Amino acid sequence: MIFAANLKCNHTRSSFRIYADALNKAMGRKCDDIIVFPPSVAFLENKVNFVQGTQNFYPCIKGSFTGELGKEQLDEFGIGCVLIGHSERRVLGDDSLIKFKFDFAKEHDYKIVFCIGEDLKTKNSAKTLEFLEKQLQIIDLKYEKLIIAYEPIYSIGTGVSADFNDISKVLEFLATLTKVPLLYGGSVNETNIKDILTIKHCKGVLIGSAALKVENFIKLIKG
Ligand code: PEP
């Protein structure tokens, strides 16, 4: 199972060092199925027992892109994994930027966690599947380092995960489109994780709030 933690705009370099030390210790050895996306100012240069990913980047090696992070900056920290399409970033750009990022990340061999998800209005108008299919139309669903995270917007950060039947139906549908690992994200926590991980085609979870404290993230990983 894949366990990914999106720390968003939480943690500093010093607090993330403590987070990473505890996670390293709990893992014992390198595990490619544990991914953590810290804020970029907290990237660690030293070896870690998990995959350190970036929450955002700009599709460039380096250059005149004020405030952005390019490949050269990621390389310094050995970052080989990128998060693309998170709903909190989709509001800041359009599909063409997302496609630009995906194509760049693929060209440079990054592991990509690609987020998709519908809002409540789309769900209530029974348009979820066609909406998700459209979100996936701009990327290569056969890319071997791709992971797709289904994150319904209405369940992110609310404390209430999506209905299990709804998640099942969506993952069943996504599995007809691609063979890459499928994750669920949206208010995953101690009380629902076991059931979520039993859903057919669910190969793991992307966790926000419940992974902010390292001891909670470790508990979720260890079951
Ligand atoms: C997320 O932001 O990707 C997420 C899943 O957050 P939360 O777990 O807090 O819903």
PDB file of C-alpha atoms in Angstrom, residues 18-149:
ATOM      1  CA  ILE A  18      12.031  16.163  13.675  1.00  0.00           C
ATOM      2  CA  TYR A  19       9.154  14.723  11.595  1.00  0.00           C
ATOM      3  CA  ALA A  20      11.578  13.036   9.196  1.00  0.00           C
ATOM      4  CA  ASP A  21      13.752  11.643  11.976  1.00  0.00           C
ATOM      5  CA  ALA A  22      10.738  10.002  13.622  1.00  0.00           C
ATOM      6  CA  LEU A  23       9.490   8.621  10.310  1.00  0.00           C
ATOM      7  CA  ASN A  24      12.962   7.345   9.366  1.00  0.00           C
ATOM      8  CA  LYS A  25      13.181   5.547  12.673  1.00  0.00           C
ATOM      9  CA  ALA A  26       9.696   4.058  12.367  1.00  0.00           C
ATOM     10  CA  MET A  27      10.431   2.853   8.810  1.00  0.00           C
ATOM     11  CA  GLY A  28      13.830   1.407   9.636  1.00  0.00           C
ATOM     12  CA  ARG A  29      14.812   1.189   5.986  1.00  0.00           C
ATOM     13  CA  LYS A  30      14.033   2.919   2.710  1.00  0.00           C
ATOM     14  CA  CYS A  31      10.434   2.456   1.634  1.00  0.00           C
ATOM     15  CA  ASP A  32       9.346   3.751  -1.782  1.00  0.00           C
ATOM     16  CA  ASP A  33       5.670   3.477  -0.848  1.00  0.00           C
ATOM     17  CA  ILE A  34       5.824   6.191   1.818  1.00  0.00           C
ATOM     18  CA  ILE A  35       5.777   9.635   0.238  1.00  0.00           C
ATOM     19  CA  VAL A  36       5.876  12.947   2.085  1.00  0.00           C
ATOM     20  CA  PHE A  37       5.320  16.347   0.479  1.00  0.00           C
ATOM     21  CA  PRO A  38       6.753  18.954   2.882  1.00  0.00           C
ATOM     22  CA  PRO A  39       6.803  22.687   2.150  1.00  0.00           C
ATOM     23  CA  SER A  40       9.726  23.245  -0.224  1.00  0.00           C
ATOM     24  CA  VAL A  41      11.688  25.401   2.232  1.00  0.00           C
ATOM     25  CA  ALA A  42      11.802  22.356   4.506  1.00  0.00           C
ATOM     26  CA  PHE A  43      13.341  19.908   1.995  1.00  0.00           C
ATOM     27  CA  LEU A  44      16.052  17.848   3.628  1.00  0.00           C
ATOM     28  CA  GLU A  45      19.357  17.106   1.937  1.00  0.00           C
ATOM     29  CA  ASN A  46      20.218  14.117   4.067  1.00  0.00           C
ATOM     30  CA  LYS A  47      19.040  10.590   3.253  1.00  0.00           C
ATOM     31  CA  VAL A  48      15.519   9.720   4.356  1.00  0.00           C
ATOM     32  CA  ASN A  49      13.705   6.385   4.495  1.00  0.00           C
ATOM     33  CA  PHE A  50      10.757   7.723   2.530  1.00  0.00           C
ATOM     34  CA  VAL A  51      10.240   9.493  -0.767  1.00  0.00           C
ATOM     35  CA  GLN A  52      10.468  13.254  -0.381  1.00  0.00           C
ATOM     36  CA  GLY A  53       8.226  14.946  -2.940  1.00  0.00           C
ATOM     37  CA  THR A  54       7.434  18.493  -3.931  1.00  0.00           C
ATOM     38  CA  GLN A  55       3.937  19.977  -3.576  1.00  0.00           C
ATOM     39  CA  ASN A  56       4.631  22.237  -6.532  1.00  0.00           C
ATOM     40  CA  PHE A  57       7.220  23.149  -9.184  1.00  0.00           C
ATOM     41  CA  TYR A  58       7.461  25.104 -12.387  1.00  0.00           C
ATOM     42  CA  PRO A  59       8.188  23.181 -15.576  1.00  0.00           C
ATOM     43  CA  CYS A  60      11.651  24.587 -16.186  1.00  0.00           C
ATOM     44  CA  ILE A  61      15.241  23.645 -15.423  1.00  0.00           C
ATOM     45  CA  LYS A  62      15.976  27.155 -14.124  1.00  0.00           C
ATOM     46  CA  GLY A  63      15.407  30.687 -15.342  1.00  0.00           C
ATOM     47  CA  SER A  64      13.476  33.918 -14.995  1.00  0.00           C
ATOM     48  CA  PHE A  65      10.402  32.601 -13.213  1.00  0.00           C
ATOM     49  CA  THR A  66      10.105  34.669 -10.072  1.00  0.00           C
ATOM     50  CA  GLY A  67       9.012  32.743  -7.018  1.00  0.00           C
ATOM     51  CA  GLU A  68       9.070  29.376  -8.756  1.00  0.00           C
ATOM     52  CA  LEU A  69      11.021  26.155  -8.234  1.00  0.00           C
ATOM     53  CA  GLY A  70      12.707  24.492 -11.196  1.00  0.00           C
ATOM     54  CA  LYS A  71      14.396  21.161 -11.704  1.00  0.00           C
ATOM     55  CA  GLU A  72      17.776  22.504 -10.680  1.00  0.00           C
ATOM     56  CA  GLN A  73      16.441  23.488  -7.264  1.00  0.00           C
ATOM     57  CA  LEU A  74      14.711  20.111  -6.832  1.00  0.00           C
ATOM     58  CA  ASP A  75      17.830  18.204  -7.896  1.00  0.00           C
ATOM     59  CA  GLU A  76      19.851  19.764  -5.096  1.00  0.00           C
ATOM     60  CA  PHE A  77      17.624  17.905  -2.640  1.00  0.00           C
ATOM     61  CA  GLY A  78      17.306  14.745  -4.715  1.00  0.00           C
ATOM     62  CA  ILE A  79      13.574  15.348  -5.228  1.00  0.00           C
ATOM     63  CA  GLY A  80      12.269  12.831  -7.764  1.00  0.00           C
ATOM     64  CA  CYS A  81       8.560  12.969  -7.002  1.00  0.00           C
ATOM     65  CA  VAL A  82       6.006  15.679  -7.791  1.00  0.00           C
ATOM     66  CA  LEU A  83       2.403  16.354  -6.847  1.00  0.00           C
ATOM     67  CA  ILE A  84       0.351  17.729  -9.738  1.00  0.00           C
ATOM     68  CA  GLY A  85      -3.287  18.806  -9.920  1.00  0.00           C
ATOM     69  CA  HIS A  86      -4.106  19.146  -6.236  1.00  0.00           C
ATOM     70  CA  SER A  87      -7.423  20.995  -5.979  1.00  0.00           C
ATOM     71  CA  GLU A  88      -5.827  23.685  -3.813  1.00  0.00           C
ATOM     72  CA  ARG A  89      -3.493  24.474  -6.731  1.00  0.00           C
ATOM     73  CA  ARG A  90      -5.930  23.924  -9.588  1.00  0.00           C
ATOM     74  CA  VAL A  91      -7.660  27.140  -8.518  1.00  0.00           C
ATOM     75  CA  LEU A  92      -4.408  28.984  -9.320  1.00  0.00           C
ATOM     76  CA  GLY A  93      -3.970  27.720 -12.861  1.00  0.00           C
ATOM     77  CA  ASP A  94      -5.703  26.023 -15.751  1.00  0.00           C
ATOM     78  CA  ASP A  95      -5.438  22.689 -17.549  1.00  0.00           C
ATOM     79  CA  SER A  96      -2.759  23.954 -19.895  1.00  0.00           C
ATOM     80  CA  LEU A  97      -0.397  24.594 -16.969  1.00  0.00           C
ATOM     81  CA  ILE A  98      -1.232  21.198 -15.504  1.00  0.00           C
ATOM     82  CA  LYS A  99      -0.471  19.520 -18.828  1.00  0.00           C
ATOM     83  CA  PHE A 100       2.755  21.510 -19.170  1.00  0.00           C
ATOM     84  CA  LYS A 101       3.804  20.325 -15.708  1.00  0.00           C
ATOM     85  CA  PHE A 102       2.858  16.718 -16.399  1.00  0.00           C
ATOM     86  CA  ASP A 103       4.731  16.601 -19.702  1.00  0.00           C
ATOM     87  CA  PHE A 104       7.810  18.172 -18.139  1.00  0.00           C
ATOM     88  CA  ALA A 105       7.752  15.793 -15.164  1.00  0.00           C
ATOM     89  CA  LYS A 106       7.342  12.806 -17.479  1.00  0.00           C
ATOM     90  CA  GLU A 107      10.139  13.957 -19.743  1.00  0.00           C
ATOM     91  CA  HIS A 108      12.415  14.224 -16.705  1.00  0.00           C
ATOM     92  CA  ASP A 109      11.393  10.875 -15.268  1.00  0.00           C
ATOM     93  CA  TYR A 110       9.706  12.061 -12.056  1.00  0.00           C
ATOM     94  CA  LYS A 111       7.331   9.934 -10.061  1.00  0.00           C
ATOM     95  CA  ILE A 112       4.031  11.809 -10.436  1.00  0.00           C
ATOM     96  CA  VAL A 113       1.140  11.808  -7.978  1.00  0.00           C
ATOM     97  CA  PHE A 114      -1.660  13.271 -10.077  1.00  0.00           C
ATOM     98  CA  CYS A 115      -4.772  14.465  -8.216  1.00  0.00           C
ATOM     99  CA  ILE A 116      -8.251  14.549  -9.659  1.00  0.00           C
ATOM    100  CA  GLY A 117     -11.605  15.128  -8.014  1.00  0.00           C
ATOM    101  CA  GLU A 118     -15.005  16.671  -8.465  1.00  0.00           C
ATOM    102  CA  ASP A 119     -16.832  19.283  -6.426  1.00  0.00           C
ATOM    103  CA  LEU A 120     -20.201  18.734  -4.791  1.00  0.00           C
ATOM    104  CA  LYS A 121     -22.136  20.394  -7.604  1.00  0.00           C
ATOM    105  CA  THR A 122     -20.660  17.980 -10.160  1.00  0.00           C
ATOM    106  CA  LYS A 123     -21.340  15.014  -7.879  1.00  0.00           C
ATOM    107  CA  ASN A 124     -24.933  16.108  -7.257  1.00  0.00           C
ATOM    108  CA  SER A 125     -25.565  16.442 -10.962  1.00  0.00           C
ATOM    109  CA  ALA A 126     -24.331  12.859 -11.478  1.00  0.00           C
ATOM    110  CA  LYS A 127     -21.478  14.025 -13.699  1.00  0.00           C
ATOM    111  CA  THR A 128     -18.574  12.712 -11.608  1.00  0.00           C
ATOM    112  CA  LEU A 129     -17.275  10.059 -13.988  1.00  0.00           C
ATOM    113  CA  GLU A 130     -17.311  12.191 -17.103  1.00  0.00           C
ATOM    114  CA  PHE A 131     -15.701  15.032 -15.147  1.00  0.00           C
ATOM    115  CA  LEU A 132     -12.862  12.802 -13.929  1.00  0.00           C
ATOM    116  CA  GLU A 133     -12.354  11.283 -17.364  1.00  0.00           C
ATOM    117  CA  LYS A 134     -11.945  14.791 -18.747  1.00  0.00           C
ATOM    118  CA  GLN A 135      -9.380  15.660 -16.071  1.00  0.00           C
ATOM    119  CA  LEU A 136      -7.372  12.625 -17.165  1.00  0.00           C
ATOM    120  CA  GLN A 137      -7.580  13.337 -20.887  1.00  0.00           C
ATOM    121  CA  ILE A 138      -4.562  15.647 -20.813  1.00  0.00           C
ATOM    122  CA  ILE A 139      -2.100  13.146 -19.325  1.00  0.00           C
ATOM    123  CA  ASP A 140      -0.439   9.895 -20.372  1.00  0.00           C
ATOM    124  CA  LEU A 141      -2.267   7.201 -18.408  1.00  0.00           C
ATOM    125  CA  LYS A 142       0.389   4.659 -19.336  1.00  0.00           C
ATOM    126  CA  TYR A 143       3.288   6.578 -17.803  1.00  0.00           C
ATOM    127  CA  GLU A 144       4.993   3.980 -15.638  1.00  0.00           C
ATOM    128  CA  LYS A 145       5.844   6.365 -12.779  1.00  0.00           C
ATOM    129  CA  LEU A 146       2.293   7.701 -12.474  1.00  0.00           C
ATOM    130  CA  ILE A 147       0.052   7.369  -9.415  1.00  0.00           C
ATOM    131  CA  ILE A 148      -3.478   8.797  -9.509  1.00  0.00           C
ATOM    132  CA  ALA A 149      -5.077  10.175  -6.348  1.00  0.00           C
TER     133      ALA A 149
END
